[in-house]
Short mmCIF file of N, CA and C and ligand atoms in Angstrom, two decimals:
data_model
loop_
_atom_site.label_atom_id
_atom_site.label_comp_id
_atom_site.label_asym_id
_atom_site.label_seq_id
_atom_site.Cartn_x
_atom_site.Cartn_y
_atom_site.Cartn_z
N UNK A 242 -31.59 -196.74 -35.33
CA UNK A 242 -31.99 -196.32 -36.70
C UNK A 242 -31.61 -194.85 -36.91
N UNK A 243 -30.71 -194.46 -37.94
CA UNK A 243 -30.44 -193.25 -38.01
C UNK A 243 -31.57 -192.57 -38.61
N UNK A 244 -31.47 -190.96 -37.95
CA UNK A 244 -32.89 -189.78 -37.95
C UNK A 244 -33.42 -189.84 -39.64
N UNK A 245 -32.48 -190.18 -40.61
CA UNK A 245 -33.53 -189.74 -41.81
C UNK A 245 -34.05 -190.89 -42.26
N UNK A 246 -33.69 -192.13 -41.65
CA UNK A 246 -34.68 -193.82 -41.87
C UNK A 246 -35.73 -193.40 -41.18
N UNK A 247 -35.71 -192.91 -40.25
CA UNK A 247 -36.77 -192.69 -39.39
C UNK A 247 -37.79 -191.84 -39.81
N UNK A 248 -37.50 -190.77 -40.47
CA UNK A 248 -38.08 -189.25 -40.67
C UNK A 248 -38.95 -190.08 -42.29
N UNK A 249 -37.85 -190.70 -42.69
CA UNK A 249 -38.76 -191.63 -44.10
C UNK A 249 -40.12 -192.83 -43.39
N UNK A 250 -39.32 -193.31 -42.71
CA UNK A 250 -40.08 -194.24 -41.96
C UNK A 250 -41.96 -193.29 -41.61
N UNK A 251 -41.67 -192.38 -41.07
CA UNK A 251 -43.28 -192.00 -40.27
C UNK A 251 -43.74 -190.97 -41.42
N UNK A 252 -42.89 -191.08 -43.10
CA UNK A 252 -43.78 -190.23 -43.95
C UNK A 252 -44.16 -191.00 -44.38
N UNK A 253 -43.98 -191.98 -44.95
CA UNK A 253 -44.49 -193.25 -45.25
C UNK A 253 -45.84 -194.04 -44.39
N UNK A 254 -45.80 -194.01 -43.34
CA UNK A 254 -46.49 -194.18 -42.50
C UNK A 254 -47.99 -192.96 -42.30
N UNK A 255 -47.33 -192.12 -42.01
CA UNK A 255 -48.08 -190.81 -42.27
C UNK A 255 -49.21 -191.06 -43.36
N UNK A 256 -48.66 -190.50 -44.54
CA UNK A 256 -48.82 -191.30 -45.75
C UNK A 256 -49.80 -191.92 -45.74
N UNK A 257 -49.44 -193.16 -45.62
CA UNK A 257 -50.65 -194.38 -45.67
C UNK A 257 -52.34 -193.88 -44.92
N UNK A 258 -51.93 -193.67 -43.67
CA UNK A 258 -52.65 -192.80 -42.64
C UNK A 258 -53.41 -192.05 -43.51
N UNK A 259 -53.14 -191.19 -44.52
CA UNK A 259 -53.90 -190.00 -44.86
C UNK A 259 -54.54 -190.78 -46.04
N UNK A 260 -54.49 -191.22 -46.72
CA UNK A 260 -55.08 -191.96 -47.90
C UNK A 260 -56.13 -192.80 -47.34
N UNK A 261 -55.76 -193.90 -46.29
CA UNK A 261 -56.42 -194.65 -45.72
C UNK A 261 -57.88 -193.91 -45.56
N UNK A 262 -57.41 -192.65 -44.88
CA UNK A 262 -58.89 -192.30 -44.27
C UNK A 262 -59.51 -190.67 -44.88
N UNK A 263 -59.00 -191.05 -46.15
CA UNK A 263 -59.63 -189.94 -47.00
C UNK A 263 -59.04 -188.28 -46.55
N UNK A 264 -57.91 -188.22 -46.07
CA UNK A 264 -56.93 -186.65 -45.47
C UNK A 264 -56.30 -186.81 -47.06
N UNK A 265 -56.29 -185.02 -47.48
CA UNK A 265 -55.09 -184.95 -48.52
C UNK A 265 -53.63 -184.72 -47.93
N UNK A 266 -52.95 -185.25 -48.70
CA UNK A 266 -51.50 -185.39 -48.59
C UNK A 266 -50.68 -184.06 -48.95
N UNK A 267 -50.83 -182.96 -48.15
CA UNK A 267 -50.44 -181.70 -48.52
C UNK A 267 -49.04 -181.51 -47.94
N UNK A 268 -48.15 -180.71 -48.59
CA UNK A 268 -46.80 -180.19 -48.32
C UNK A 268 -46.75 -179.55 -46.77
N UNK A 269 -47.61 -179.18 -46.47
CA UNK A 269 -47.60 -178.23 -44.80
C UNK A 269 -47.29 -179.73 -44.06
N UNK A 270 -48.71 -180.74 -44.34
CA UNK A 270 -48.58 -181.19 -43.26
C UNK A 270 -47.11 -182.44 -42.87
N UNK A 271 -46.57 -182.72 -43.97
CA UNK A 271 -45.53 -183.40 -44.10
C UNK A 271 -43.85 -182.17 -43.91
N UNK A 272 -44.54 -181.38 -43.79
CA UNK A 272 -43.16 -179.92 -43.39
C UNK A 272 -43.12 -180.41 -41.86
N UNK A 273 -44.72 -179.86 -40.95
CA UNK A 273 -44.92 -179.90 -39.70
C UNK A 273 -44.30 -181.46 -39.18
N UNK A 274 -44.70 -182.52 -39.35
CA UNK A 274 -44.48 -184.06 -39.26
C UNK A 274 -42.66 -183.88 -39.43
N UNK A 275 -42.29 -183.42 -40.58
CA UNK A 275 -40.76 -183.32 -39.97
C UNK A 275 -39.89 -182.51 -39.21
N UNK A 276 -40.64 -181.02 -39.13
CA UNK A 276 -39.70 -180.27 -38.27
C UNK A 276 -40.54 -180.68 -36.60
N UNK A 277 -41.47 -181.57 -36.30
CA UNK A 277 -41.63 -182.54 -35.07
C UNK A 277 -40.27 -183.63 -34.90
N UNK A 278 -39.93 -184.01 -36.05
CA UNK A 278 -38.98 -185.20 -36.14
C UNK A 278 -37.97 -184.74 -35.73
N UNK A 279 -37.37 -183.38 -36.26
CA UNK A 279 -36.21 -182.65 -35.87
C UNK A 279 -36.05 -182.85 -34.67
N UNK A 280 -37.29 -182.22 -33.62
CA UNK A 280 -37.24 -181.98 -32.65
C UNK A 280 -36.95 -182.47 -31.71
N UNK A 281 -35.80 -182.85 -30.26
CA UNK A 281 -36.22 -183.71 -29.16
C UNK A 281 -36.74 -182.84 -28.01
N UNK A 282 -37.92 -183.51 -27.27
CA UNK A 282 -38.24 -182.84 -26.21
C UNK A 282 -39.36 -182.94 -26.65
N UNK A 283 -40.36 -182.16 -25.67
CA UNK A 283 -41.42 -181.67 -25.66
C UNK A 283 -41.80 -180.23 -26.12
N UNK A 284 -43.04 -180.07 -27.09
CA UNK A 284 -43.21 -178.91 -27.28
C UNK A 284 -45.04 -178.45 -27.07
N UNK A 285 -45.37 -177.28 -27.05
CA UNK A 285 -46.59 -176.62 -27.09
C UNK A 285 -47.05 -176.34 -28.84
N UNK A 286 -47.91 -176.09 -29.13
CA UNK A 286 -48.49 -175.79 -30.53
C UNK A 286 -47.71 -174.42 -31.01
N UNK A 287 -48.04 -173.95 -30.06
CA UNK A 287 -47.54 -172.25 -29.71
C UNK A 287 -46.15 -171.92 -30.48
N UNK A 288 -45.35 -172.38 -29.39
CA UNK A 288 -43.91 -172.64 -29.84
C UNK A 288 -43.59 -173.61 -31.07
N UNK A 289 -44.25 -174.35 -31.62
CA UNK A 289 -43.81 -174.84 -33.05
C UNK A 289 -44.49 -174.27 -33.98
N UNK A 290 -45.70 -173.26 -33.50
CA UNK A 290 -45.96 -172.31 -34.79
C UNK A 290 -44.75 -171.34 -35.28
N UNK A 291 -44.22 -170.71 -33.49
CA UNK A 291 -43.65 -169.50 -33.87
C UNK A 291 -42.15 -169.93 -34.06
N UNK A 292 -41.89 -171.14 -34.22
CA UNK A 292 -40.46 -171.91 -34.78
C UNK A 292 -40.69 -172.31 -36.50
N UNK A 293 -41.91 -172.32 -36.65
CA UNK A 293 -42.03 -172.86 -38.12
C UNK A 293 -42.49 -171.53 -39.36
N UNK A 294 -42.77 -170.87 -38.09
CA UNK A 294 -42.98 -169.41 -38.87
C UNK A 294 -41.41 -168.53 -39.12
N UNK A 295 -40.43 -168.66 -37.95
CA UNK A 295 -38.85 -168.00 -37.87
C UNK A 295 -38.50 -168.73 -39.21
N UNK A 296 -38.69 -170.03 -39.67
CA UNK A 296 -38.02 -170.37 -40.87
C UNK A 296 -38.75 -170.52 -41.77
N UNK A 297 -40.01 -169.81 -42.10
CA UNK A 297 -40.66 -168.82 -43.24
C UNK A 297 -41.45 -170.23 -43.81
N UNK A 298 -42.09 -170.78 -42.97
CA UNK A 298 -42.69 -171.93 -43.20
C UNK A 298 -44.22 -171.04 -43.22
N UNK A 299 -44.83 -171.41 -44.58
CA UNK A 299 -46.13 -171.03 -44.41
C UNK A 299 -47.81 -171.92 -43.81
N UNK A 300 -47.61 -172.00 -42.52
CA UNK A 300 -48.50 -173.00 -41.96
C UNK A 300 -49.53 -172.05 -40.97
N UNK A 301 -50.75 -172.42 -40.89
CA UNK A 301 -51.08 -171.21 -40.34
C UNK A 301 -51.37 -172.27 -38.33
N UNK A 302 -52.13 -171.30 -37.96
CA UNK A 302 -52.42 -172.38 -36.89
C UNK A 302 -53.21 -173.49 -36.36
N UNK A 303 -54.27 -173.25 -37.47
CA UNK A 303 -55.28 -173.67 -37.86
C UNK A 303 -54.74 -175.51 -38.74
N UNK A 304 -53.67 -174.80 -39.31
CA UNK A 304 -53.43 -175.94 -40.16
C UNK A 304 -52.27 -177.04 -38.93
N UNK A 305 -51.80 -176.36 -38.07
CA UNK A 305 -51.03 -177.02 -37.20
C UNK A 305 -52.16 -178.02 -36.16
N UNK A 306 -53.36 -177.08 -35.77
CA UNK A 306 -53.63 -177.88 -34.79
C UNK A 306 -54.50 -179.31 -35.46
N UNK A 307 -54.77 -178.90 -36.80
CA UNK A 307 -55.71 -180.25 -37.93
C UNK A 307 -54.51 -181.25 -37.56
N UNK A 308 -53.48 -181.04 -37.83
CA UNK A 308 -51.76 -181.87 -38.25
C UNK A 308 -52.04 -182.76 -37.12
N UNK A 309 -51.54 -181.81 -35.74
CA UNK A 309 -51.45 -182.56 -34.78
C UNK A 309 -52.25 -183.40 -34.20
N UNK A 310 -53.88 -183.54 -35.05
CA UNK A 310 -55.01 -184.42 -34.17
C UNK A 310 -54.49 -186.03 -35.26
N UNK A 311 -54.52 -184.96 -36.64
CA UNK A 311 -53.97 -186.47 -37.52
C UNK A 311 -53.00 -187.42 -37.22
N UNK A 312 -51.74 -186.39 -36.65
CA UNK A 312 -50.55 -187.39 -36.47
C UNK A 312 -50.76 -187.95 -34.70
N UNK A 313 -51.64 -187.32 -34.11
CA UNK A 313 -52.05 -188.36 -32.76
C UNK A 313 -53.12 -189.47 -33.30
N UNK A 314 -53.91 -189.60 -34.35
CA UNK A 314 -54.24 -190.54 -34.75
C UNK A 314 -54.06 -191.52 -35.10
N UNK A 315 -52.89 -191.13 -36.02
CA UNK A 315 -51.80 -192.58 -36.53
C UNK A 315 -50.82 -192.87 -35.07
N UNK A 316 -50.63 -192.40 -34.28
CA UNK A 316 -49.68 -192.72 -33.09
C UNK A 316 -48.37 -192.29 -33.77
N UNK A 317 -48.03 -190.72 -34.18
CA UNK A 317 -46.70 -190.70 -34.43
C UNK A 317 -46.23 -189.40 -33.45
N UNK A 318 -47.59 -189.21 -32.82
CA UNK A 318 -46.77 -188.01 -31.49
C UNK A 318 -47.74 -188.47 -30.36
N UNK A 319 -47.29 -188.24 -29.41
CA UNK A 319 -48.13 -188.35 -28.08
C UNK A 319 -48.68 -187.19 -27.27
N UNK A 320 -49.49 -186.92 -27.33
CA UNK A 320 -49.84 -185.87 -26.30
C UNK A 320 -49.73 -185.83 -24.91
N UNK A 321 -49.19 -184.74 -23.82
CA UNK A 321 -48.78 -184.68 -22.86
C UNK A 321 -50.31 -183.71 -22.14
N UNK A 322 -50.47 -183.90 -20.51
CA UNK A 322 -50.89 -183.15 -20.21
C UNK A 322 -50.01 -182.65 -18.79
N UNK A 323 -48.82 -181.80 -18.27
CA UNK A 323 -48.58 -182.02 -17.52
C UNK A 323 -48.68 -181.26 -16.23
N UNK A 324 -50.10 -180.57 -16.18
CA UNK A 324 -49.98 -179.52 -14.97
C UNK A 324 -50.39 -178.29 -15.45
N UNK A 325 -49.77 -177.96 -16.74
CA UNK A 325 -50.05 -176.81 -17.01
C UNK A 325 -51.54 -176.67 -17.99
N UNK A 326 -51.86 -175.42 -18.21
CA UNK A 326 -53.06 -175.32 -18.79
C UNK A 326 -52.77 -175.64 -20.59
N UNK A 327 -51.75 -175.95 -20.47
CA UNK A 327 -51.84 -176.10 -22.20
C UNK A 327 -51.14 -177.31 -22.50
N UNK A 328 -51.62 -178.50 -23.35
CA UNK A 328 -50.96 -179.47 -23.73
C UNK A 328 -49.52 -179.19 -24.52
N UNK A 329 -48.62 -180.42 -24.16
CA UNK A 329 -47.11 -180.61 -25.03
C UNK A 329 -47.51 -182.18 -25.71
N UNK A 330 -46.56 -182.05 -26.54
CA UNK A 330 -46.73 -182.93 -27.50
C UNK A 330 -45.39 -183.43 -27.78
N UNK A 331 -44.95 -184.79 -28.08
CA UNK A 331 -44.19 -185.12 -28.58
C UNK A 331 -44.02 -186.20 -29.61
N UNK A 332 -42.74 -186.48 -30.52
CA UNK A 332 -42.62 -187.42 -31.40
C UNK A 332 -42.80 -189.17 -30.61
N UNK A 333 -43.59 -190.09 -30.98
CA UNK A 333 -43.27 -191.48 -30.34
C UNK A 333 -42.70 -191.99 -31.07
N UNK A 334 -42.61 -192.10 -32.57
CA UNK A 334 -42.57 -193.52 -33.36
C UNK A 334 -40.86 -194.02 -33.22
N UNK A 335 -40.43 -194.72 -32.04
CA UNK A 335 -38.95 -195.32 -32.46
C UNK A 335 -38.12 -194.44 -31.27
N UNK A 336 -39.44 -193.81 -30.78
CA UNK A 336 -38.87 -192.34 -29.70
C UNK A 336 -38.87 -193.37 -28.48
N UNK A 337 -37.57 -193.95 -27.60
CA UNK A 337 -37.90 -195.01 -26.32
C UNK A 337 -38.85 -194.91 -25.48
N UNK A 338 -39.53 -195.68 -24.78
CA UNK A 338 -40.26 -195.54 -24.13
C UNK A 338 -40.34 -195.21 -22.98
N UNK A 339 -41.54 -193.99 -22.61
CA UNK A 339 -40.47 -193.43 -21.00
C UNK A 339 -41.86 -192.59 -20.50
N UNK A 340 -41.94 -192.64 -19.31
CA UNK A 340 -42.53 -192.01 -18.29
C UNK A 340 -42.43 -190.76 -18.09
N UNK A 341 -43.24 -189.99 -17.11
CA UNK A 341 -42.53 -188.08 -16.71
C UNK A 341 -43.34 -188.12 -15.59
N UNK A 342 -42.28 -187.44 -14.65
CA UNK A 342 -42.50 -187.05 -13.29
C UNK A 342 -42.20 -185.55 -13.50
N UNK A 343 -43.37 -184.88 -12.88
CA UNK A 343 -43.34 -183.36 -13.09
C UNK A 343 -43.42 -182.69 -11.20
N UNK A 344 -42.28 -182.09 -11.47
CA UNK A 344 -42.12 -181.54 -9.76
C UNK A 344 -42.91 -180.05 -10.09
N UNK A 345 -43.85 -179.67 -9.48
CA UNK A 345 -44.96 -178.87 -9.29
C UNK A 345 -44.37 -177.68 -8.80
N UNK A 346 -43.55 -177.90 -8.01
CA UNK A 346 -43.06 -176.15 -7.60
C UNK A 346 -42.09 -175.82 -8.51
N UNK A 347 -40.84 -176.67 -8.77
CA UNK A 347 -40.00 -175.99 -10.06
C UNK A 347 -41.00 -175.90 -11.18
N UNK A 348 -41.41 -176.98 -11.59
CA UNK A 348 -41.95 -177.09 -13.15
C UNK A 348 -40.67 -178.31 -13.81
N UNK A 349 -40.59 -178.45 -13.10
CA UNK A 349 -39.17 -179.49 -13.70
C UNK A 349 -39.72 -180.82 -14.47
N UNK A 350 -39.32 -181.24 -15.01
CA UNK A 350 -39.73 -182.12 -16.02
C UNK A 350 -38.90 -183.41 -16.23
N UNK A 351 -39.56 -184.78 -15.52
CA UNK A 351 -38.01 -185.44 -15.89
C UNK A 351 -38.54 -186.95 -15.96
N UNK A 352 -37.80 -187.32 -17.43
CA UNK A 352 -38.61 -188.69 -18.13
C UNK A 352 -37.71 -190.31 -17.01
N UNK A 353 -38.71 -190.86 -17.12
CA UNK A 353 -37.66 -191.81 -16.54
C UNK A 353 -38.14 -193.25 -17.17
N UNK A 354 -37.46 -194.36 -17.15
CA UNK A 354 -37.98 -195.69 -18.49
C UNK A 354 -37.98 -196.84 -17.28
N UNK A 355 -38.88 -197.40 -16.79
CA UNK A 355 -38.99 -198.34 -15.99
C UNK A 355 -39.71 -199.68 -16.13
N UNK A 356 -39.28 -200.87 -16.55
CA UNK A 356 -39.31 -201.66 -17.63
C UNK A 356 -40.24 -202.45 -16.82
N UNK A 357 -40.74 -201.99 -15.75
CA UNK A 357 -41.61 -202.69 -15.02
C UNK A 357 -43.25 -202.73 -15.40
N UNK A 358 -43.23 -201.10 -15.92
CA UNK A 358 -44.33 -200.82 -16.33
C UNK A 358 -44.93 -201.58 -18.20
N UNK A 359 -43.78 -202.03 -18.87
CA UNK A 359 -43.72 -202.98 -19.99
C UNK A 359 -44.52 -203.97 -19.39
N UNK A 360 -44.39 -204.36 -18.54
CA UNK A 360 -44.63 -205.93 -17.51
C UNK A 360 -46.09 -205.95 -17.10
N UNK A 361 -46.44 -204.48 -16.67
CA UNK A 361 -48.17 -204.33 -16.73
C UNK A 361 -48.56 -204.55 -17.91
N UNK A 362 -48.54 -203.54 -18.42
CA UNK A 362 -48.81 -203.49 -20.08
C UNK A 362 -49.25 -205.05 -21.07
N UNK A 363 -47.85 -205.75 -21.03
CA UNK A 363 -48.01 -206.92 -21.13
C UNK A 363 -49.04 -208.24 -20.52
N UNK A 364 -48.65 -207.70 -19.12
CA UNK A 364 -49.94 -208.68 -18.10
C UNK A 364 -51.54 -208.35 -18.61
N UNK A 365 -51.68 -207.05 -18.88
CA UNK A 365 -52.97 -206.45 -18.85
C UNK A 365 -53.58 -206.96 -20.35
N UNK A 366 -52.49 -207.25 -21.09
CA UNK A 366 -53.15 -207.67 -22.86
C UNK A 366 -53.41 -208.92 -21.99
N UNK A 367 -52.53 -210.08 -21.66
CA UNK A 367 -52.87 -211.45 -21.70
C UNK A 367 -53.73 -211.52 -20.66
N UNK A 368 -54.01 -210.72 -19.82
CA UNK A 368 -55.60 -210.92 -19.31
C UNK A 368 -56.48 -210.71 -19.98
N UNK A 369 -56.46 -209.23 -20.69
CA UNK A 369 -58.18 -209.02 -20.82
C UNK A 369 -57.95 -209.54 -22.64
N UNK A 370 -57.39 -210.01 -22.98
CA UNK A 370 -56.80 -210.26 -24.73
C UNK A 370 -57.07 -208.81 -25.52
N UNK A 371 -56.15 -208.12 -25.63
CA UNK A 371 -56.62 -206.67 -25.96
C UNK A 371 -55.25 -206.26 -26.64
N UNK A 372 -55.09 -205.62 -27.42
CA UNK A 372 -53.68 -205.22 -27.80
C UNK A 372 -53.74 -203.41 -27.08
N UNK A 373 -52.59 -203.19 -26.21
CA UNK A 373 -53.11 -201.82 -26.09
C UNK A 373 -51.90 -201.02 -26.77
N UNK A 374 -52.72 -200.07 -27.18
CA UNK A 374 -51.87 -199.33 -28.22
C UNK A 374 -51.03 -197.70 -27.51
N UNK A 375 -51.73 -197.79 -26.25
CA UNK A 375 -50.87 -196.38 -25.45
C UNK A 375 -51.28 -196.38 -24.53
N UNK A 376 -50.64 -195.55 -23.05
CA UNK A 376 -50.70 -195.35 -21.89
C UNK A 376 -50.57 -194.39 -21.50
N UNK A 377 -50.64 -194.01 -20.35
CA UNK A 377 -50.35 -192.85 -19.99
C UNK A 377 -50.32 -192.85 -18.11
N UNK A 378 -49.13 -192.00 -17.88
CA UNK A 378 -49.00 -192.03 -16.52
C UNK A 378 -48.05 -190.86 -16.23
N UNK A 379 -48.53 -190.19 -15.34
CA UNK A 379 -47.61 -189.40 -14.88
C UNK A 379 -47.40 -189.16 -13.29
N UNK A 380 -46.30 -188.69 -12.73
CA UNK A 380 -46.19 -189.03 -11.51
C UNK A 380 -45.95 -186.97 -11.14
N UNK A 381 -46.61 -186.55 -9.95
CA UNK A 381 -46.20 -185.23 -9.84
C UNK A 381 -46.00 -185.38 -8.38
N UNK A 382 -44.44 -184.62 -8.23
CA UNK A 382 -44.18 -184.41 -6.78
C UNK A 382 -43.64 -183.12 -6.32
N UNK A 383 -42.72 -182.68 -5.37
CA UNK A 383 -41.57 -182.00 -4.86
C UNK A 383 -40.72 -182.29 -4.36
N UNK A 384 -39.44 -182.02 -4.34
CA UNK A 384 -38.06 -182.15 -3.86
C UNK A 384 -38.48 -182.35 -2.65
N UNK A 385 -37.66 -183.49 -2.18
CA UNK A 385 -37.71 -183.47 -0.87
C UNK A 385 -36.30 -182.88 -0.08
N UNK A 386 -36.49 -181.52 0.67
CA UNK A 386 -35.65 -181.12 1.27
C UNK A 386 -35.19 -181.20 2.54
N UNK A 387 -35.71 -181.89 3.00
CA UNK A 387 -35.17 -182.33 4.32
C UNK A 387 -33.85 -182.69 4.90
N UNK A 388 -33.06 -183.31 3.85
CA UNK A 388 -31.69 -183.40 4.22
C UNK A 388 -30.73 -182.41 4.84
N UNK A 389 -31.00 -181.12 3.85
CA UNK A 389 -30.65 -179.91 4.31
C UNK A 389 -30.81 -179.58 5.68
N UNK A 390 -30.10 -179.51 6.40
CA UNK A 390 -29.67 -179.23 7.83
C UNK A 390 -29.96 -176.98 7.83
N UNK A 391 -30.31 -177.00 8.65
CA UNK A 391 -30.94 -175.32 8.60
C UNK A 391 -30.53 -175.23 10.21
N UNK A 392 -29.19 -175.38 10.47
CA UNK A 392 -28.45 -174.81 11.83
C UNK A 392 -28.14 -173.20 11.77
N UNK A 393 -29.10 -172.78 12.33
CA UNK A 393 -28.75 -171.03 12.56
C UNK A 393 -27.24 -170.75 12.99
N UNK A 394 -26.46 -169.85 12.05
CA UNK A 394 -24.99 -169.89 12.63
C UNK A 394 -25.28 -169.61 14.07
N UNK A 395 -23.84 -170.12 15.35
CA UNK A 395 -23.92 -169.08 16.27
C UNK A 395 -24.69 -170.20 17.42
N UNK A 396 -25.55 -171.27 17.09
CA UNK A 396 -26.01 -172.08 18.03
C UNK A 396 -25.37 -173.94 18.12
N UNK A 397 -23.90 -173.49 17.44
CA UNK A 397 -23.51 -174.72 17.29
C UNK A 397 -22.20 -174.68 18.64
N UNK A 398 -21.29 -175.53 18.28
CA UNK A 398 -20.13 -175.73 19.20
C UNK A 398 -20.43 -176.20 20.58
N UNK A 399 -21.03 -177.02 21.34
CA UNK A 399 -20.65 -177.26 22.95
C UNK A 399 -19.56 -177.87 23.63
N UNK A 400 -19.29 -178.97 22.39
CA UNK A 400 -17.83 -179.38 22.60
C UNK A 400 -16.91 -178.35 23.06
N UNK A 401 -16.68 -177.37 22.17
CA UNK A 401 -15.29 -176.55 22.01
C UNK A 401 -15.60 -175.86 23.58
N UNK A 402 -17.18 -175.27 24.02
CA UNK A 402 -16.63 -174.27 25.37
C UNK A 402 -16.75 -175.53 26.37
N UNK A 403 -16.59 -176.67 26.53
CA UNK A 403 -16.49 -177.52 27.64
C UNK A 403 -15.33 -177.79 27.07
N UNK A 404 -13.95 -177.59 26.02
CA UNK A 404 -12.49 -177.93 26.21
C UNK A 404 -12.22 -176.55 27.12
N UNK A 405 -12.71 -174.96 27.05
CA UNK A 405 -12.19 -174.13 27.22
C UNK A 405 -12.68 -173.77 28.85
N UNK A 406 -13.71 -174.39 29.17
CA UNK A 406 -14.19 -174.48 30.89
C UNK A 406 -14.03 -175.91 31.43
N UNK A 407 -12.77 -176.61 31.70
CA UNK A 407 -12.77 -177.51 32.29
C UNK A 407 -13.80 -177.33 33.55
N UNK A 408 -13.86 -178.72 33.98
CA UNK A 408 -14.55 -179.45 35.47
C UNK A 408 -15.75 -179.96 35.00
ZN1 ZN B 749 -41.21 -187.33 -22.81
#
């Protein structure tokens, strides 16, 4: 689906969302909802204030963090928690579905889509009859470096001085 079916798609949606449950339908919060859409990746509140403020967007922060509880309400961003002391957030609606493994000593960040976990998901409705509407999982590790060979120069070669001392 190309980005502006989409970007129509979750105002519309949005939309409905805010009427439904008595929210006014104000210009900020449909600004914020699309420069999220713009966005790929993950972001902090922080950093999409001081991105929506560089392009003279008048939103304060107050009005960002109301946005973001609304649009985790309707399910059109997901909230992250990954280690650090401050939540990231991202777009879901049409966004593939995908996992994050967070390596703890870089900070590295890396989504991965494992269609296995569809297969729980699925098992877990037709057991308990439940529709579930989100998940959450995250996996945190470190590189494993072990491969790396750590031969101090200078303690290698025995071959070469048993060609140069026969017997
Ligand atoms: Zn992600």
């Amino acid at each position: 689906m190309p980005t502006n079916d989409i970007k129509e798609n979750v105002k519309q949606i949005f939309s409905a969302y805010l009427v439904q449950n008595g929210h006014r339908k104000t210009p900020e919060r449909f600004a914020i909802l699309s420069e999220i859409y713009d966005y790929d990746g993950h972001f902090d509140i922080e950093s999409l204030y001081i991105k929506m403020k560089n392009k003279k967007y008048r939103v304060s922060r107050a009005t960002l963090y109301n946005t973001i509880e609304l649009l985790l309400a309707s399910n059109l961003v997901r909230k992250h928690q990954f280690g650090q002391n401050i939540a990231h957030f991202e777009k879901s609606h049409r966004n593939q579905q995908h996992d994050h493994l967070v390596l703890t000593d870089t900070g590295e960040l890396i989504e991965f889509c494992d269609p296995r976990i569809q297969q729980i998901k699925e098992t877990v409705q037709d057991l308990f009859d439940v529709e579930i509407m989100h998940h959450s999982l995250y996996f945190y590790g470190v590189k494993n470096n072990n491969k790396k060979s750590t031969d101090p120069a200078g303690k290698v070669d025995s071959k070469e001085n048993k060609k140069n001392n026969p017997n």
